[in-house]
Structures are given as structure tokens and as C-alpha cells.
GROMACS .gro file of C-alpha atoms in nm:
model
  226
    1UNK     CA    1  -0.523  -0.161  -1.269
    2UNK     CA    2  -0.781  -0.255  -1.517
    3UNK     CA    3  -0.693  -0.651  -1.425
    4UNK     CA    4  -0.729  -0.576  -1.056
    5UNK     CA    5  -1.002  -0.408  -1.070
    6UNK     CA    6  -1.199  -0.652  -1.268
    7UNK     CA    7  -1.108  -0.954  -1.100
    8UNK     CA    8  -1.156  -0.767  -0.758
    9UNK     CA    9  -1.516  -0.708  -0.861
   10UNK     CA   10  -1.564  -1.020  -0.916
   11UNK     CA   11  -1.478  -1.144  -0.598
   12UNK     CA   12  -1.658  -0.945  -0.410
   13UNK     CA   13  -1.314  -0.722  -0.289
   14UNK     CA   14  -1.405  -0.379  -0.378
   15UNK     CA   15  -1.313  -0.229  -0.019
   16UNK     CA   16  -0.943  -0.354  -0.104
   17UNK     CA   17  -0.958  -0.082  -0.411
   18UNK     CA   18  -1.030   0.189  -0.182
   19UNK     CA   19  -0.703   0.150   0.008
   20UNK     CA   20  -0.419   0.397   0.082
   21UNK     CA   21  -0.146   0.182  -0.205
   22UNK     CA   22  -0.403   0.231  -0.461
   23UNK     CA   23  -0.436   0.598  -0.427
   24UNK     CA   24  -0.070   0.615  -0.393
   25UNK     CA   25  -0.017   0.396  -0.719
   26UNK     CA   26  -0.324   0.668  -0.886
   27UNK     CA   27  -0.143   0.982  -0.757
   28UNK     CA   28   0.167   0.824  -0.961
   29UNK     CA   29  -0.053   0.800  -1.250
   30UNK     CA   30  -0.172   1.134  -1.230
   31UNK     CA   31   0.165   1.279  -1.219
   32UNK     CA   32   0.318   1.094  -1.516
   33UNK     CA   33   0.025   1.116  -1.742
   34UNK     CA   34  -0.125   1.499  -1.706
   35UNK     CA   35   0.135   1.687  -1.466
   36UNK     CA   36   0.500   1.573  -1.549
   37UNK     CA   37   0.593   1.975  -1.474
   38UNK     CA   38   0.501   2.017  -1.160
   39UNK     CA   39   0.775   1.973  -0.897
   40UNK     CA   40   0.551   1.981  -0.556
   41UNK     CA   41   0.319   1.684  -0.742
   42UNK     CA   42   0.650   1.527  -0.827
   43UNK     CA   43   0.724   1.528  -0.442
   44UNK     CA   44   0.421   1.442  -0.353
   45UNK     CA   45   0.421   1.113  -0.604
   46UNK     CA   46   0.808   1.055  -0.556
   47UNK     CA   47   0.743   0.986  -0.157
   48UNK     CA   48   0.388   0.837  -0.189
   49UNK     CA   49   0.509   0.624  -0.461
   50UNK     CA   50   0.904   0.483  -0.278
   51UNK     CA   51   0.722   0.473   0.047
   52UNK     CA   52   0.366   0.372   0.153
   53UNK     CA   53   0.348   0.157  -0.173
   54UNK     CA   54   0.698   0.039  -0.186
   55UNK     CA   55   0.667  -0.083   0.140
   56UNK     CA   56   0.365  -0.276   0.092
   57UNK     CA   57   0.542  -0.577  -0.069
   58UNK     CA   58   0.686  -0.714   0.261
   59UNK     CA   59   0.382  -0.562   0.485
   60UNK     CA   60   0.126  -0.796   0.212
   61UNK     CA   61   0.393  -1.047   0.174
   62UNK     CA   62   0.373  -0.980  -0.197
   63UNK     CA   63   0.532  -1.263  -0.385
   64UNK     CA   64   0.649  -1.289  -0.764
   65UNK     CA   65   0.509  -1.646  -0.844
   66UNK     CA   66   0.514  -1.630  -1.209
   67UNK     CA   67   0.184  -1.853  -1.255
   68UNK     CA   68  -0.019  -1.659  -1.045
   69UNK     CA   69  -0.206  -1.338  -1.219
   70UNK     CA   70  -0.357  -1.159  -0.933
   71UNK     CA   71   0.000  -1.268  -0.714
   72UNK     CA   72   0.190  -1.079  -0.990
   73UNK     CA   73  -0.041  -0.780  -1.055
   74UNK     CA   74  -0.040  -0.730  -0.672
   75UNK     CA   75   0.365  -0.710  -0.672
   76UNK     CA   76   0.378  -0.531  -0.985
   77UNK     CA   77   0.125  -0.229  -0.855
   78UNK     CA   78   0.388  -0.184  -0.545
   79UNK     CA   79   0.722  -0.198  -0.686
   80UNK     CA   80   0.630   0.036  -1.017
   81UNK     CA   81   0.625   0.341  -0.920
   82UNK     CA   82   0.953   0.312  -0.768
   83UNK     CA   83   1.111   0.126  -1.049
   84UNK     CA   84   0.951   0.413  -1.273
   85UNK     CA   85   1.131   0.707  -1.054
   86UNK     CA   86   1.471   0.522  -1.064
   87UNK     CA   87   1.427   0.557  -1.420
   88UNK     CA   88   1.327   0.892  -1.414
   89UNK     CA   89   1.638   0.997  -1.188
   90UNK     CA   90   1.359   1.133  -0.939
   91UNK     CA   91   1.609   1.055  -0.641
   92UNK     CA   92   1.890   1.262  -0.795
   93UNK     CA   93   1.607   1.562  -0.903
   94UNK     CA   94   1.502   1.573  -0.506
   95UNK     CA   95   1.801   1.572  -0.382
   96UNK     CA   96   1.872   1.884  -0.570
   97UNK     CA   97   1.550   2.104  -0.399
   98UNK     CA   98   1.743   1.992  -0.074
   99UNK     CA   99   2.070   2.126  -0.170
  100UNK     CA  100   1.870   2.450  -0.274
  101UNK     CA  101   1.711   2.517   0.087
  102UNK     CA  102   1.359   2.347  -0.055
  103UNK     CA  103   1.296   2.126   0.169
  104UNK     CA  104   1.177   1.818  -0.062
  105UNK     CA  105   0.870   1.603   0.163
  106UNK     CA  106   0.567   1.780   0.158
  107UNK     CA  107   0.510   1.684   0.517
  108UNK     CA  108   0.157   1.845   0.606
  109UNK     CA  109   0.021   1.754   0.268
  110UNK     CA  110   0.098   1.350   0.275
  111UNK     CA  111  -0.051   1.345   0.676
  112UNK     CA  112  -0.338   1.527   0.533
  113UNK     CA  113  -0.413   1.315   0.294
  114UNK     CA  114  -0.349   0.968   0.450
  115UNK     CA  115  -0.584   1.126   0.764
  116UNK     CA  116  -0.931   1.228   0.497
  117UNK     CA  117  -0.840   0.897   0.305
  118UNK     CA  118  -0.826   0.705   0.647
  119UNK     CA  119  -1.143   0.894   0.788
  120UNK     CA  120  -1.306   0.796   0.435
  121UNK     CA  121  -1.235   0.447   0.422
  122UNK     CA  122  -1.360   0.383   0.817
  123UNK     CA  123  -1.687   0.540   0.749
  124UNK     CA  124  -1.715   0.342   0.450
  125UNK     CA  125  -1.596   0.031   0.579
  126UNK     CA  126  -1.836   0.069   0.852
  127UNK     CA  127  -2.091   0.146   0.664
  128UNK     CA  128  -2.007  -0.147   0.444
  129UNK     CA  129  -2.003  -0.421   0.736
  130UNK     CA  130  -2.324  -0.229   0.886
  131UNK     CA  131  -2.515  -0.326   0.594
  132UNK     CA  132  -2.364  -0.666   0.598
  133UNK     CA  133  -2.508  -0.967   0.847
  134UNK     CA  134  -2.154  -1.156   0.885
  135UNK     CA  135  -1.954  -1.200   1.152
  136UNK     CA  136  -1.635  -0.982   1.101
  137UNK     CA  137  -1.414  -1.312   1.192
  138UNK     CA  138  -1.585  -1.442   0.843
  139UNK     CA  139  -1.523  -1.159   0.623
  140UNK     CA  140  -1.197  -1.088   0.387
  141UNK     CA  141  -1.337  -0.811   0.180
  142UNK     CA  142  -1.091  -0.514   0.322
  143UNK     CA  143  -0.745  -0.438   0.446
  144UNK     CA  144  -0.879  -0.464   0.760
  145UNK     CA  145  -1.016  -0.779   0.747
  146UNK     CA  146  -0.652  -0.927   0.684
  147UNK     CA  147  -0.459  -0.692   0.938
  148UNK     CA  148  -0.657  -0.878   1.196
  149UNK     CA  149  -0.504  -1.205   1.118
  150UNK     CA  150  -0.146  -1.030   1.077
  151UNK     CA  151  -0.185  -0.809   1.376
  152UNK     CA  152  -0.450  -0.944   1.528
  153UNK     CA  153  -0.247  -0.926   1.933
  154UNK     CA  154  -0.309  -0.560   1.898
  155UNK     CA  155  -0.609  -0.504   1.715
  156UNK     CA  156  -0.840  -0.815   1.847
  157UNK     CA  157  -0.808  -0.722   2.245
  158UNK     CA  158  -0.865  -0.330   2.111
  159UNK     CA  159  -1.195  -0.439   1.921
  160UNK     CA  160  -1.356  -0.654   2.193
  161UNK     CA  161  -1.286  -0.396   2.464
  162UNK     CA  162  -1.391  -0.138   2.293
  163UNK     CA  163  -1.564  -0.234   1.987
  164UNK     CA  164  -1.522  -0.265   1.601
  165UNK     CA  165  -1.495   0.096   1.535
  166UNK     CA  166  -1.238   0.169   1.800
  167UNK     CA  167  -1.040  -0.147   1.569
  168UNK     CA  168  -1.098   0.051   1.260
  169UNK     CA  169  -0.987   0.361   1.424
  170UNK     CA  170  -0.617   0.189   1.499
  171UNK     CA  171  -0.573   0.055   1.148
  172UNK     CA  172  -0.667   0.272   0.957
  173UNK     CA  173  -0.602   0.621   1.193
  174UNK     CA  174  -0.322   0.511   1.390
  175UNK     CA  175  -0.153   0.279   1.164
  176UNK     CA  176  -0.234   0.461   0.847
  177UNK     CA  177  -0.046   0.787   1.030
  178UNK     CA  178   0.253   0.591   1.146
  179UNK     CA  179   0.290   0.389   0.807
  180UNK     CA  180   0.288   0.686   0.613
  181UNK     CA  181   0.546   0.946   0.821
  182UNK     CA  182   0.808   0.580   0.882
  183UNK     CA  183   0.797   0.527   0.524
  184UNK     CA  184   0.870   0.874   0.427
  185UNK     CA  185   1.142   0.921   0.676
  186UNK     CA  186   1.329   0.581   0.495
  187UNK     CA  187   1.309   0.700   0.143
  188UNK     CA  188   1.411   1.083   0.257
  189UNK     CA  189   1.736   0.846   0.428
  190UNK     CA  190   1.782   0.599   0.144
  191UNK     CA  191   1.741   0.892  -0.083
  192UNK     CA  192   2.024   1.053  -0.018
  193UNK     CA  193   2.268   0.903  -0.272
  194UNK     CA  194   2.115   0.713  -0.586
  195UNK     CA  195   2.256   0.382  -0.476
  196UNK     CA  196   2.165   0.408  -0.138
  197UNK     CA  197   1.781   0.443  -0.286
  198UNK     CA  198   1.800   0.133  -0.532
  199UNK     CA  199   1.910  -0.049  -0.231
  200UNK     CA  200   1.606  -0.045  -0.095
  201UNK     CA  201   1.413  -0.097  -0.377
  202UNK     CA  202   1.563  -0.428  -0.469
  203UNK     CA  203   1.547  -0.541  -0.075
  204UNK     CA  204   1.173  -0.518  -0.162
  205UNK     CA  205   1.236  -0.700  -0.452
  206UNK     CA  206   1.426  -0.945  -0.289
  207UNK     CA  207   1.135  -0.942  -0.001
  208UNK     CA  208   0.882  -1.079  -0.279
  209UNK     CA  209   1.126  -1.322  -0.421
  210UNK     CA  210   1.157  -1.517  -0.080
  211UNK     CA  211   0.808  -1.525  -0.049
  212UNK     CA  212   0.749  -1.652  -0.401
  213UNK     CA  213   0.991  -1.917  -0.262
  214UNK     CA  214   0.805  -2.003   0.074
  215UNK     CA  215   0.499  -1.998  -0.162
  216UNK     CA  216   0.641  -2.307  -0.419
  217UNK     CA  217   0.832  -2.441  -0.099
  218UNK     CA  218   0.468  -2.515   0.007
  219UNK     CA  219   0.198  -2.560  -0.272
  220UNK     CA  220   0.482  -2.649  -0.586
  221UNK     CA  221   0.315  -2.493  -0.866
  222UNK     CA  222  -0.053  -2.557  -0.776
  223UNK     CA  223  -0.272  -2.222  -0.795
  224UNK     CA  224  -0.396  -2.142  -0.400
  225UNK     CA  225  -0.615  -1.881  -0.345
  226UNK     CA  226  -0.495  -1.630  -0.072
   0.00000   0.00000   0.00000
């Protein structure tokens, strides 16, 4: 995190340290490091952690190309907290607050959150490009900024219809929402016996080592900036 954050700064990227993964990847700090005890932060990490973030790898087509820092850091922050919780036996500790009658995804608590951390990062972002003269088509300083390119059939007839903030509104209100409640519903599926869980987990993996591949496929082992 230190690494990303530095070399973020640096490039001018700060809006990309404000997104939903990071606080995801924090929350799974937070838990680790000052409240191992507590089983509703557990939950609360354990789904945050295996879904939203997990499933950024593929979404970012994160790729493991060993010579690339910020490449690696990127693919590392993602698959971590997941790799951490296999470790942990988190899968086999949830599944036991199901078999009690405790229902183990704090539901109203993750939409909560991803809805004040989407509201958040709109107002900031807008706030951000307000201040800014450039065209939006120039910048790449936010999640945003790259969803256009990725999904930019829904999100570019949206924005000139209706304007930038209506765009905003879909990515990060609409998609954020969606995103979040898919992703939990996989890992509460995959979770339900230990290898069923580390199956997904290394797909991810597996997602980042075929783009590595495409990646050397096309530039060999010269550093590109993405």
C-alpha cells in the first residue's frame, strides 16, 4: 500500500486510491491488525475481501508480469486478502454461523457502505474534474475514467444524453450496487465447501496469469505503461 500509494502520487492518480478495492483491501487490514475477535468484522472483511476485491483481477485485467512493479502490486492488493482467509480457514469458520441459524453476509451493512463510499467518491470526483479544465475523453486519473473505455456502449450514450454526472451516477451507484451484492452472492456459493472456495480463487489467479501472457505475447519484456 505504501508502494501504491507513492507511485500513485506521483502520477497524478490519487482518485484511483479512493476506490471501493482499496477500502475493501483497508477493512482487511483493520480486521487482522486491531480486531481479529470480532466475528461480524470478520464477516464483514471475509465477503468484502473474496468478493469486490477478488473480483477485481479479471474486471482490471490484473496481470502477474514479474518485471512490472505497479502490474504486480496491483494483482497482489486483489488476490491477498483472499489468499490470507484461505489461510485463516475463514471459509470453514463462516460456514459454521450458517449451520448455527447466523446467517453469515451482513447484507444491509456491505450495501450501506458501498452506497456512502459511492455517493463520496461522485461528489469528489466531480468536484475533482470541476476544478479541472480537461476534456473528460483526456483524463485517466479515476476508475471512471477507465470504465469508459471498458464499458464505454453503456456509459458514453448515458453521459451525452444526460450528462457527466448522470455517467458517474451509473458507475459508481449502479454498478458499485450490482458489483458488490453479485460478488457476495458467488463467494456465499463458492463458500460452501473449502474447495469449492479455492476454486475460485485460483480461477482469478489463473485470470491474471493469461493476461500476463497476452501482455508478453504483445510487448516481450519491454516495460509499457497502462
Amino acid at each position: 500500500m505504501v508502494y501504491r500509494f507513492t507511485s500513485y502520487m506521483e502520477q497524478n492518480y490519487q482518485l484511483y486510491l479512493l476506490d471501493f478495492c482499496y477500502l475493501c483491501i483497508h477493512t482487511h487490514l483493520y480486521y487482522h491488525s486491531l480486531y481479529p475477535e470480532s466475528e461480524y468484522f470478520q464477516r464483514v472483511a471475509f465477503f468484502l475481501g473474496s468478493g469486490y476485491a477478488l473480483f477485481g483481477v479479471p474486471i482490471w485485467n490484473n496481470s502477474l508480469v514479474l518485471h512490472s512493479v505497479d502490474k504486480l502490486t496491483s494483482t497482489f492488493l486483489h488476490l491477498s486478502p483472499a489468499m490470507v482467509f484461505i489461510g485463516t480457514n475463514a471459509c470453514e469458520v463462516n460456514n459454521t454461523m450458517s449451520g448455527s441459524g447466523c446467517d453469515p453476509i451482513p447484507w444491509l451493512f456491505l450495501n450501506a457502505l458501498a452506497a456512502l463510499h459511492s455517493t463520496f467518491l461522485m461528489i469528489v470526483t466531480y468536484v475533482f474534474w470541476v476544478m479541472d479544465s480537461r476534456p473528460i475523453s483526456e483524463r485517466n486519473d479515476c476508475s471512471y475514467s477507465s470504465m469508459r473505455k471498458i464499458i464505454g456502449v453503456v456509459i458514453l450514450p448515458i453521459e451525452e444524453k444526460f450528462g457527466v454526472v448522470f455517467g458517474l451516477l451509473v458507475h459508481f451507484g449502479v454498478f458499485s450496487l450490482i458489483y458488490v451484492n453479485l460478488a457476495t452472492l458467488v463467494v456465499k456459493v463458492a463458500m460452501s465447501t473449502p474447495f469449492s472456495y479455492r476454486l475460485i480463487v485460483a480461477l482469478n489467479w489463473l485470470c491474471a496469469v493469461v493476461s500476463a501472457c497476452r501482455y508478453y505475447r504483445r510487448f516481450g519484456l519491454t516495460e509499457r505503461k497502462s
